[in-house]
mmCIF file of N, CA and C in Angstrom:
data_model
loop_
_atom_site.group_PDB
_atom_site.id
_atom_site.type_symbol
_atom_site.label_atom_id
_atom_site.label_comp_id
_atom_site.label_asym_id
_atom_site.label_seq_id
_atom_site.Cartn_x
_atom_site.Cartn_y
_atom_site.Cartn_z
ATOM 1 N N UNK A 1 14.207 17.819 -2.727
ATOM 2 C CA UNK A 1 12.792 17.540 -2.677
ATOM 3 C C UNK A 1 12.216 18.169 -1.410
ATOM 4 N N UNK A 2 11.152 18.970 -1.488
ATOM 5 C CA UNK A 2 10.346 19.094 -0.463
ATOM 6 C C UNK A 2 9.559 18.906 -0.139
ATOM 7 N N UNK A 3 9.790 18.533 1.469
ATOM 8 C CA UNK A 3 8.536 17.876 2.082
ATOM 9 C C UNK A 3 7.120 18.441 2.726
ATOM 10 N N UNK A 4 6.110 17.719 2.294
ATOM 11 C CA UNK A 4 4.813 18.615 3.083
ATOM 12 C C UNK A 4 4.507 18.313 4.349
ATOM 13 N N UNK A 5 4.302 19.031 5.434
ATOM 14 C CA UNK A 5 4.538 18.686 6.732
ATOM 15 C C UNK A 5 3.025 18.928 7.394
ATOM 16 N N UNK A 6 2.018 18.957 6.421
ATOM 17 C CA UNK A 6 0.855 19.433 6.752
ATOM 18 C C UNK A 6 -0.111 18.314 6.322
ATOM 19 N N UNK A 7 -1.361 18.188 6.547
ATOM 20 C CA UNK A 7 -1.929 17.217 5.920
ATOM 21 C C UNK A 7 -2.782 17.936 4.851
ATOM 22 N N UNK A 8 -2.764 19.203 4.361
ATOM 23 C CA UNK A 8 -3.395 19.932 3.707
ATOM 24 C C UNK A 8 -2.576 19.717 2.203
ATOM 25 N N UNK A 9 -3.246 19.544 1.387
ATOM 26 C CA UNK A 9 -2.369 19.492 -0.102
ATOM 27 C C UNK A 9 -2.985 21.123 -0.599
ATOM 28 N N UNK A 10 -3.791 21.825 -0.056
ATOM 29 C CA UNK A 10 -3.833 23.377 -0.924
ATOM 30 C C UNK A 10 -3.842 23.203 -1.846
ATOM 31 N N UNK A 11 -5.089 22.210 -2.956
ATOM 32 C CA UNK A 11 -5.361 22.482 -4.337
ATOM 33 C C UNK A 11 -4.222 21.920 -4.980
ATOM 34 N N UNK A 12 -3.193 21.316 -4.647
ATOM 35 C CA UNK A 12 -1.937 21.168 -5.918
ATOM 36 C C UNK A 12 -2.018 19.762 -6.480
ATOM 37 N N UNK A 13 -1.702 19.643 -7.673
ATOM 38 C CA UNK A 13 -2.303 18.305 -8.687
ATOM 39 C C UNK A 13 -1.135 17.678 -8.242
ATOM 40 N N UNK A 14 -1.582 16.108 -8.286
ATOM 41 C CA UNK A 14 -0.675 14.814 -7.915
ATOM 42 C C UNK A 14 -1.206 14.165 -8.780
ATOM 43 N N UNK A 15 0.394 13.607 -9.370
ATOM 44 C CA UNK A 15 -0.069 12.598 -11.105
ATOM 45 C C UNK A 15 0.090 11.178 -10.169
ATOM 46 N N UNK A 16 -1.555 10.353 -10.474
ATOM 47 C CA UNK A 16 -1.639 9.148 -10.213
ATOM 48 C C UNK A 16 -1.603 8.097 -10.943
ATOM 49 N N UNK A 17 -0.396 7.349 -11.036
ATOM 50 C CA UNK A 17 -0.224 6.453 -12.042
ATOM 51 C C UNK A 17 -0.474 4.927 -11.798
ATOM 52 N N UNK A 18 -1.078 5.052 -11.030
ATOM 53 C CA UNK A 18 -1.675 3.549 -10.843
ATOM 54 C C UNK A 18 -2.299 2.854 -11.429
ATOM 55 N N UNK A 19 -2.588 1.957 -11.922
ATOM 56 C CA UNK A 19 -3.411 1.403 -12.798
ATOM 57 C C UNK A 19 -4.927 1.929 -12.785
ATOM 58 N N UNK A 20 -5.850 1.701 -13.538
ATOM 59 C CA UNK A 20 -7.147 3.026 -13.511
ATOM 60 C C UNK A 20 -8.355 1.770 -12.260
ATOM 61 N N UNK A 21 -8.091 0.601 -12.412
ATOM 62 C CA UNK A 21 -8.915 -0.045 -11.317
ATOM 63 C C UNK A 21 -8.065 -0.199 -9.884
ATOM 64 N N UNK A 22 -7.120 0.780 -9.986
ATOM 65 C CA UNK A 22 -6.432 0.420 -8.211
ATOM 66 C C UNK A 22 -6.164 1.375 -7.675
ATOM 67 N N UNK A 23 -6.982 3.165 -8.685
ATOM 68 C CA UNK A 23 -6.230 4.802 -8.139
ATOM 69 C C UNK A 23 -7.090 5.083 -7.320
ATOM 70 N N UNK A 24 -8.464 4.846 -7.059
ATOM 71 C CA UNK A 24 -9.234 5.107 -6.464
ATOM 72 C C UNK A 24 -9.474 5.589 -5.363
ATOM 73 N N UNK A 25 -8.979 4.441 -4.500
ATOM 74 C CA UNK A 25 -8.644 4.761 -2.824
ATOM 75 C C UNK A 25 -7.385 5.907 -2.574
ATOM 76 N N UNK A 26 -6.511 5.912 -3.510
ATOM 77 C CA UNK A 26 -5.271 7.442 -3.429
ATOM 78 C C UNK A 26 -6.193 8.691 -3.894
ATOM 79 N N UNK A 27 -6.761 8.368 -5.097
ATOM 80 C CA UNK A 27 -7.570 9.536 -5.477
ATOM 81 C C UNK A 27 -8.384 10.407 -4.046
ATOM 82 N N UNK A 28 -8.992 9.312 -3.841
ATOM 83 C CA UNK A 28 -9.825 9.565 -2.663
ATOM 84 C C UNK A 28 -9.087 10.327 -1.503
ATOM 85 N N UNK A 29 -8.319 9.881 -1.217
ATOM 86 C CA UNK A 29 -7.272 10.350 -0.210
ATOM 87 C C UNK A 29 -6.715 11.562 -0.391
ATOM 88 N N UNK A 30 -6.525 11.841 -1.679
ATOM 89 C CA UNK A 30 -5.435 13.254 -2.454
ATOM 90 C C UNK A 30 -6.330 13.874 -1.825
ATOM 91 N N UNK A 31 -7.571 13.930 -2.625
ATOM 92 C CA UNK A 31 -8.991 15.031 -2.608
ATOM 93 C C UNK A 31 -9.166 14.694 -0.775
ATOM 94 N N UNK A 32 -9.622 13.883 -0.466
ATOM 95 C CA UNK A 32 -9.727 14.304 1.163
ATOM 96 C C UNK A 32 -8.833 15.713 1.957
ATOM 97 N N UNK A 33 -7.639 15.406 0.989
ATOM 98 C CA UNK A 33 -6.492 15.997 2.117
ATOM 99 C C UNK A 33 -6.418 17.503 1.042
ATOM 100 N N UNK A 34 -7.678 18.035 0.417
ATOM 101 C CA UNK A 34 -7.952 19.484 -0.199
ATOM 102 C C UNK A 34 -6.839 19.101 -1.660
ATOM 103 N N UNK A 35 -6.486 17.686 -2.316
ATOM 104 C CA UNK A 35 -5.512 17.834 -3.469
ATOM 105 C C UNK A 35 -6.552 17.513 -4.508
ATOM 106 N N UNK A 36 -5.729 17.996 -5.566
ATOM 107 C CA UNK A 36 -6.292 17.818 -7.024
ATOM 108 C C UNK A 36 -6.201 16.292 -7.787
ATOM 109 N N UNK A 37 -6.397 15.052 -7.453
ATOM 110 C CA UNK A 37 -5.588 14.221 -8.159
ATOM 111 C C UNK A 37 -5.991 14.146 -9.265
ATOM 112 N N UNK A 38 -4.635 13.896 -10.579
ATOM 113 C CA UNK A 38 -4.789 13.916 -12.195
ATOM 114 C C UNK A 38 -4.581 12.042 -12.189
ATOM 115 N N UNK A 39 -5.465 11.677 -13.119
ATOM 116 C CA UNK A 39 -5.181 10.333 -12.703
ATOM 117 C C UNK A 39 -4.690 9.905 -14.310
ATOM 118 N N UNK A 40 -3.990 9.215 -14.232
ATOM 119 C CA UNK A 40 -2.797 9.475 -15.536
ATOM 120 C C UNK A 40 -2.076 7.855 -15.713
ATOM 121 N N UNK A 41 -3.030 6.513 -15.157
ATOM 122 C CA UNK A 41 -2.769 5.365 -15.732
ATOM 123 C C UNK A 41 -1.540 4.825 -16.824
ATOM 124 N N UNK A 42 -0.469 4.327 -16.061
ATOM 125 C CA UNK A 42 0.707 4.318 -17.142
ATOM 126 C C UNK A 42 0.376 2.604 -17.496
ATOM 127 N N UNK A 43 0.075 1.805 -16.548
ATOM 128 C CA UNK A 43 0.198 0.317 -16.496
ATOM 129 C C UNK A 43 -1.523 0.203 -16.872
ATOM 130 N N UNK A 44 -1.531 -0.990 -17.240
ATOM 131 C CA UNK A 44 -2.850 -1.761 -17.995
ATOM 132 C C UNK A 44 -2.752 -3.127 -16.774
ATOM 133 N N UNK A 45 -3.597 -3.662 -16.248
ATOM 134 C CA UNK A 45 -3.332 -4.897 -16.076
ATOM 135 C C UNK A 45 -4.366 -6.275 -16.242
ATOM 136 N N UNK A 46 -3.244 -6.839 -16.890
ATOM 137 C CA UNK A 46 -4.679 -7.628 -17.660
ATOM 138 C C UNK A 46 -4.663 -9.300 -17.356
ATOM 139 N N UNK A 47 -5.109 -10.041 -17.318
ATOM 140 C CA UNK A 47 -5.287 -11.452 -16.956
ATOM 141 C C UNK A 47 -4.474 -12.004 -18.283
ATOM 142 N N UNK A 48 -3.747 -13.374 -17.792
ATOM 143 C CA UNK A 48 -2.496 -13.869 -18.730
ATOM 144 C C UNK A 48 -3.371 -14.703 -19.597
ATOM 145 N N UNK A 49 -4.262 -15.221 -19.383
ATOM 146 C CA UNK A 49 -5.152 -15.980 -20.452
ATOM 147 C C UNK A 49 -4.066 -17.216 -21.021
ATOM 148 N N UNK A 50 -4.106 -17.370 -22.226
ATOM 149 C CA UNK A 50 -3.782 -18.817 -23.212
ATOM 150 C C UNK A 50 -1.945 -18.702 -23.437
ATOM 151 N N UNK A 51 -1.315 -17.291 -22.585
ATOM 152 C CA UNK A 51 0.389 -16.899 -23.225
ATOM 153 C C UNK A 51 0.529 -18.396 -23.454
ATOM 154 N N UNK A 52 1.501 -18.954 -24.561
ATOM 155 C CA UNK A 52 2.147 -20.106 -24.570
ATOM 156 C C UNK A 52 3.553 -20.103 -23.980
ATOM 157 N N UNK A 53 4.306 -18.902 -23.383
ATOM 158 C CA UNK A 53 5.085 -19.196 -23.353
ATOM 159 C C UNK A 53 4.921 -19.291 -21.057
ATOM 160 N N UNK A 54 3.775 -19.128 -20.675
ATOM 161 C CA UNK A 54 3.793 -18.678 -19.512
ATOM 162 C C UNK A 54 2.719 -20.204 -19.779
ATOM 163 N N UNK A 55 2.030 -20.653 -20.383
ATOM 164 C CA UNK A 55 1.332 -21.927 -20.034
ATOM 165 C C UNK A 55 2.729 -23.154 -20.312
ATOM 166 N N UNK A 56 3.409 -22.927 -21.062
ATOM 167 C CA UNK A 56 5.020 -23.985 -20.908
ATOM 168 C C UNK A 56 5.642 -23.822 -19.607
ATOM 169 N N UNK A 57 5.449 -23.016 -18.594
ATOM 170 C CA UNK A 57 5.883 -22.413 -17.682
ATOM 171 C C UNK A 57 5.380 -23.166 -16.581
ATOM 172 N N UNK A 58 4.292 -23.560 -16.472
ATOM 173 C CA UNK A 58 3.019 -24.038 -15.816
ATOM 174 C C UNK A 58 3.432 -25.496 -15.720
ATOM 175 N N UNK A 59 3.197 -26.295 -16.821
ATOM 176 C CA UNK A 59 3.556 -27.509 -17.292
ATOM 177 C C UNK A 59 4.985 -28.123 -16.447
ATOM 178 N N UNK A 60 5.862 -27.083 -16.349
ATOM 179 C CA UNK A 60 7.050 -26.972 -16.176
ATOM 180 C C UNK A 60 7.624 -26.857 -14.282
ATOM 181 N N UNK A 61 6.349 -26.672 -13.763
ATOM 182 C CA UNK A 61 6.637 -26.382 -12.053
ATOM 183 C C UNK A 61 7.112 -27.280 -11.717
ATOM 184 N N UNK A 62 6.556 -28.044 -11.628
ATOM 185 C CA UNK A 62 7.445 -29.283 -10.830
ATOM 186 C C UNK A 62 9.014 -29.457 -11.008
ATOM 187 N N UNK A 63 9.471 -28.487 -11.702
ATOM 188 C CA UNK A 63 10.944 -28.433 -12.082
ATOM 189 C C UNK A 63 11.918 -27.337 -11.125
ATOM 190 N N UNK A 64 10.809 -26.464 -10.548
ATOM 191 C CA UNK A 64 11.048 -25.148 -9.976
ATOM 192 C C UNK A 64 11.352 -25.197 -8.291
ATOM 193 N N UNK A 65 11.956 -24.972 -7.799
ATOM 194 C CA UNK A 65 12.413 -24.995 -6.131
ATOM 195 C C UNK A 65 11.535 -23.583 -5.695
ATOM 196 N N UNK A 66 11.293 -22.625 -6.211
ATOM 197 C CA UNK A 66 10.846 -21.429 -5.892
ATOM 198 C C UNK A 66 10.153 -20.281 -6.081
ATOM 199 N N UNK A 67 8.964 -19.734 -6.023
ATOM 200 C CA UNK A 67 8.515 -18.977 -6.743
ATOM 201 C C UNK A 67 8.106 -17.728 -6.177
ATOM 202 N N UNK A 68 8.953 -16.628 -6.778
ATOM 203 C CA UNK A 68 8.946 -14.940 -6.336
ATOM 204 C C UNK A 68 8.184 -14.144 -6.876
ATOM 205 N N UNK A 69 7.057 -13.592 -6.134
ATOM 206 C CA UNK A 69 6.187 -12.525 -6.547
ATOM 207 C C UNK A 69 6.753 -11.284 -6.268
ATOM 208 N N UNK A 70 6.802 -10.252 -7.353
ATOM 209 C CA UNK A 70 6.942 -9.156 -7.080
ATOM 210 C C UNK A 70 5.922 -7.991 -6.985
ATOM 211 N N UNK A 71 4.907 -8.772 -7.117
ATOM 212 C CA UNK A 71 3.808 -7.493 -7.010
ATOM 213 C C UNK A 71 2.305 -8.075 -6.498
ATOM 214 N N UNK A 72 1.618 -7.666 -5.890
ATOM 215 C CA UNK A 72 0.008 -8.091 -5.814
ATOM 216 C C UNK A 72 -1.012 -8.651 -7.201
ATOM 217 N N UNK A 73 -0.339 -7.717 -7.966
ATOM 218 C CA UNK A 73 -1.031 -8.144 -9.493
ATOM 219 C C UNK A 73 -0.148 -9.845 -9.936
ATOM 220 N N UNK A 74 0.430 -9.632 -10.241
ATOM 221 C CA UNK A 74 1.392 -10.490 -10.595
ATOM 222 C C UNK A 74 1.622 -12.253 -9.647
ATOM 223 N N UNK A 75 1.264 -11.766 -8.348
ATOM 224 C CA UNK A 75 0.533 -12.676 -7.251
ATOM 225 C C UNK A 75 -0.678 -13.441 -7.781
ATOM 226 N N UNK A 76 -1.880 -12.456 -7.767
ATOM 227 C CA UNK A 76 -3.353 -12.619 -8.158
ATOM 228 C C UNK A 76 -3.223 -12.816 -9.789
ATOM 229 N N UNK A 77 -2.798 -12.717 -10.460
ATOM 230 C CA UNK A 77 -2.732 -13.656 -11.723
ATOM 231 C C UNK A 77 -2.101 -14.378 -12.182
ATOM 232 N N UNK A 78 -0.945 -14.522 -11.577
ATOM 233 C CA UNK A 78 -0.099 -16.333 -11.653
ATOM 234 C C UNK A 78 -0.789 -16.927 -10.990
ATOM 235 N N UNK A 79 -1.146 -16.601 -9.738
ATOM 236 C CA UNK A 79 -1.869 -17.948 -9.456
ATOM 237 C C UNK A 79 -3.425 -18.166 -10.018
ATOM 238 N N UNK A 80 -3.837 -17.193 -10.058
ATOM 239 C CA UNK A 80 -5.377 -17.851 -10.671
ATOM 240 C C UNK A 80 -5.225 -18.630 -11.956
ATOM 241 N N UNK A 81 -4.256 -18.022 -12.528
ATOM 242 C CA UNK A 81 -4.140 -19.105 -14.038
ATOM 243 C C UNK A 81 -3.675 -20.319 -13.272
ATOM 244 N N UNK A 82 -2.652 -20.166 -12.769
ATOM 245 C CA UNK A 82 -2.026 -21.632 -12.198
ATOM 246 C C UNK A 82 -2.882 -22.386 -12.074
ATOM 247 N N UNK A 83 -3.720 -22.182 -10.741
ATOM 248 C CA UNK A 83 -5.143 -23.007 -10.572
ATOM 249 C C UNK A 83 -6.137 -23.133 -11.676
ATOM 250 N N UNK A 84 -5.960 -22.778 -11.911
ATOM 251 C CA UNK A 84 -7.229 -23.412 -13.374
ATOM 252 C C UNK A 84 -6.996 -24.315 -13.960
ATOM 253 N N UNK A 85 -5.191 -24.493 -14.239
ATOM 254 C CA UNK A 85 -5.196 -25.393 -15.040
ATOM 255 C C UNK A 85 -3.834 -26.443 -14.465
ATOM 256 N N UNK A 86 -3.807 -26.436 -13.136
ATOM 257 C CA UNK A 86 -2.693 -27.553 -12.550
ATOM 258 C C UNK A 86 -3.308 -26.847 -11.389
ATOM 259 N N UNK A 87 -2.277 -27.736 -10.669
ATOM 260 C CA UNK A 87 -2.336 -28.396 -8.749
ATOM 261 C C UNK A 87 -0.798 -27.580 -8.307
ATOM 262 N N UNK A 88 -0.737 -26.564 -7.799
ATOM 263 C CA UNK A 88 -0.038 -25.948 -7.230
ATOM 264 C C UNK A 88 0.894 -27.110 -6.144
ATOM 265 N N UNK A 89 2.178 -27.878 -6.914
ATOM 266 C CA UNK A 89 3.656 -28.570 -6.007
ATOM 267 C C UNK A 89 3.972 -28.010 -4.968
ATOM 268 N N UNK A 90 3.599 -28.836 -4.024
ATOM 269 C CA UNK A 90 4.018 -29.119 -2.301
ATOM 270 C C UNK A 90 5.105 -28.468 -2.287
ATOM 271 N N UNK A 91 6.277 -28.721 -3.026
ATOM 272 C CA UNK A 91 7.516 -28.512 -3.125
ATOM 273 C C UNK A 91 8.290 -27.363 -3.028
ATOM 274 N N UNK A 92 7.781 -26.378 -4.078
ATOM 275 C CA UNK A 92 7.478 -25.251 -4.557
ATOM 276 C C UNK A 92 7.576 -23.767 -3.001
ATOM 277 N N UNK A 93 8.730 -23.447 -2.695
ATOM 278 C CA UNK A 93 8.647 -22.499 -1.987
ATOM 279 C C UNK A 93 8.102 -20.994 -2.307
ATOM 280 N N UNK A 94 7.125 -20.322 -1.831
ATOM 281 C CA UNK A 94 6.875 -19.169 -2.238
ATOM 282 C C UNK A 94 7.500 -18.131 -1.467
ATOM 283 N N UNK A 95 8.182 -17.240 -1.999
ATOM 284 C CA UNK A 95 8.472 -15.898 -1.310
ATOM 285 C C UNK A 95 7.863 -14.436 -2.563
ATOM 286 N N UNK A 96 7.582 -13.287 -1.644
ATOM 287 C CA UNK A 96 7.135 -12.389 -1.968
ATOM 288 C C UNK A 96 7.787 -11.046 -1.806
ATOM 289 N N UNK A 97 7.771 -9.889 -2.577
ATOM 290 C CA UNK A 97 8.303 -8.596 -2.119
ATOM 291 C C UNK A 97 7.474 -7.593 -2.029
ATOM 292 N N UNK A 98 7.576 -7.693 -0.566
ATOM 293 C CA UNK A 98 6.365 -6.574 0.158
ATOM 294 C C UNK A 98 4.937 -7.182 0.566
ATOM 295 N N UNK A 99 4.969 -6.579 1.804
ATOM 296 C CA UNK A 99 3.810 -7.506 2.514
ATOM 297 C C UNK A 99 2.116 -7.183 1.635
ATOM 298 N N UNK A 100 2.128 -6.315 0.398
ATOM 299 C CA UNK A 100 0.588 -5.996 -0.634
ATOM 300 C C UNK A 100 0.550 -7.513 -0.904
ATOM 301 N N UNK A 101 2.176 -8.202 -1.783
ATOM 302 C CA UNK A 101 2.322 -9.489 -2.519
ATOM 303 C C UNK A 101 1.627 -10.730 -1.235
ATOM 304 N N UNK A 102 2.342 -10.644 -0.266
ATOM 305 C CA UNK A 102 2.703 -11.490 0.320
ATOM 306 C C UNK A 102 0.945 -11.855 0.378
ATOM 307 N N UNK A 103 -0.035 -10.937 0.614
ATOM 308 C CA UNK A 103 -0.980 -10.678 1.809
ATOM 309 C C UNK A 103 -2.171 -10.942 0.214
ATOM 310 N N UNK A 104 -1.731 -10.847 -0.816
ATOM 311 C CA UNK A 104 -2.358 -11.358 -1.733
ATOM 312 C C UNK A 104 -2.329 -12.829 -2.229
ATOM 313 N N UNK A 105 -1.130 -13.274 -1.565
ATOM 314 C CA UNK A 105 -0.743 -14.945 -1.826
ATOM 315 C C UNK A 105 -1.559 -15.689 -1.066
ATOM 316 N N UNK A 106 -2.663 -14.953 0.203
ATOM 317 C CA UNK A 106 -2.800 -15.788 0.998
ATOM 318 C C UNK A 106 -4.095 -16.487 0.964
#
């Protein structure tokens, strides 16, 4: 792999696969730094709404010692469902991977 040691991208396309409401600020950045960005959305991300098998889940915390976020999205929509419809257990340790998650838990 080679590395660019310049802050100049010289016109060359970078596939942005970020979700289409979170490419923005990279987009922005590519094109600042003279790049082409192709923005090329692989992930959808969508609010969990009524799942039954993630509202049994819910029902079910108070059973749980721990709860691991792996992503900012995934942060910001377990818990907003959570809260809507229960009281987030005292009990309940949260840990996160990567300070985006962590800094979205807060």
């Amino acid at each position: 792999m080679t590395s660019i040691k310049t802050h100049e991208l010289n016109n060359i396309g970078i596939l942005v696969t970020r979700p289409a409401h979170q490419a923005e600020p990279l987009c922005r950045l590519i094109s600042q730094h003279g790049g082409n960005p192709i923005r090329f959305p692989v992930l959808e991300i969508i609010d969990i709404g009524d799942n039954p098998h993630f509202s049994n889940q819910i029902q079910r915390l108070n059973e749980f010692d721990i709860a691991i976020f792996i992503s900012p999205n995934a942060a910001e929509k377990a818990i907003t469902r959570i809260k809507s419809v229960s009281k987030w257990p005292n009990h309940i340790k949260i840990a996160a991977v990567g300070k985006s998650s962590a800094k979205a838990l807060d």
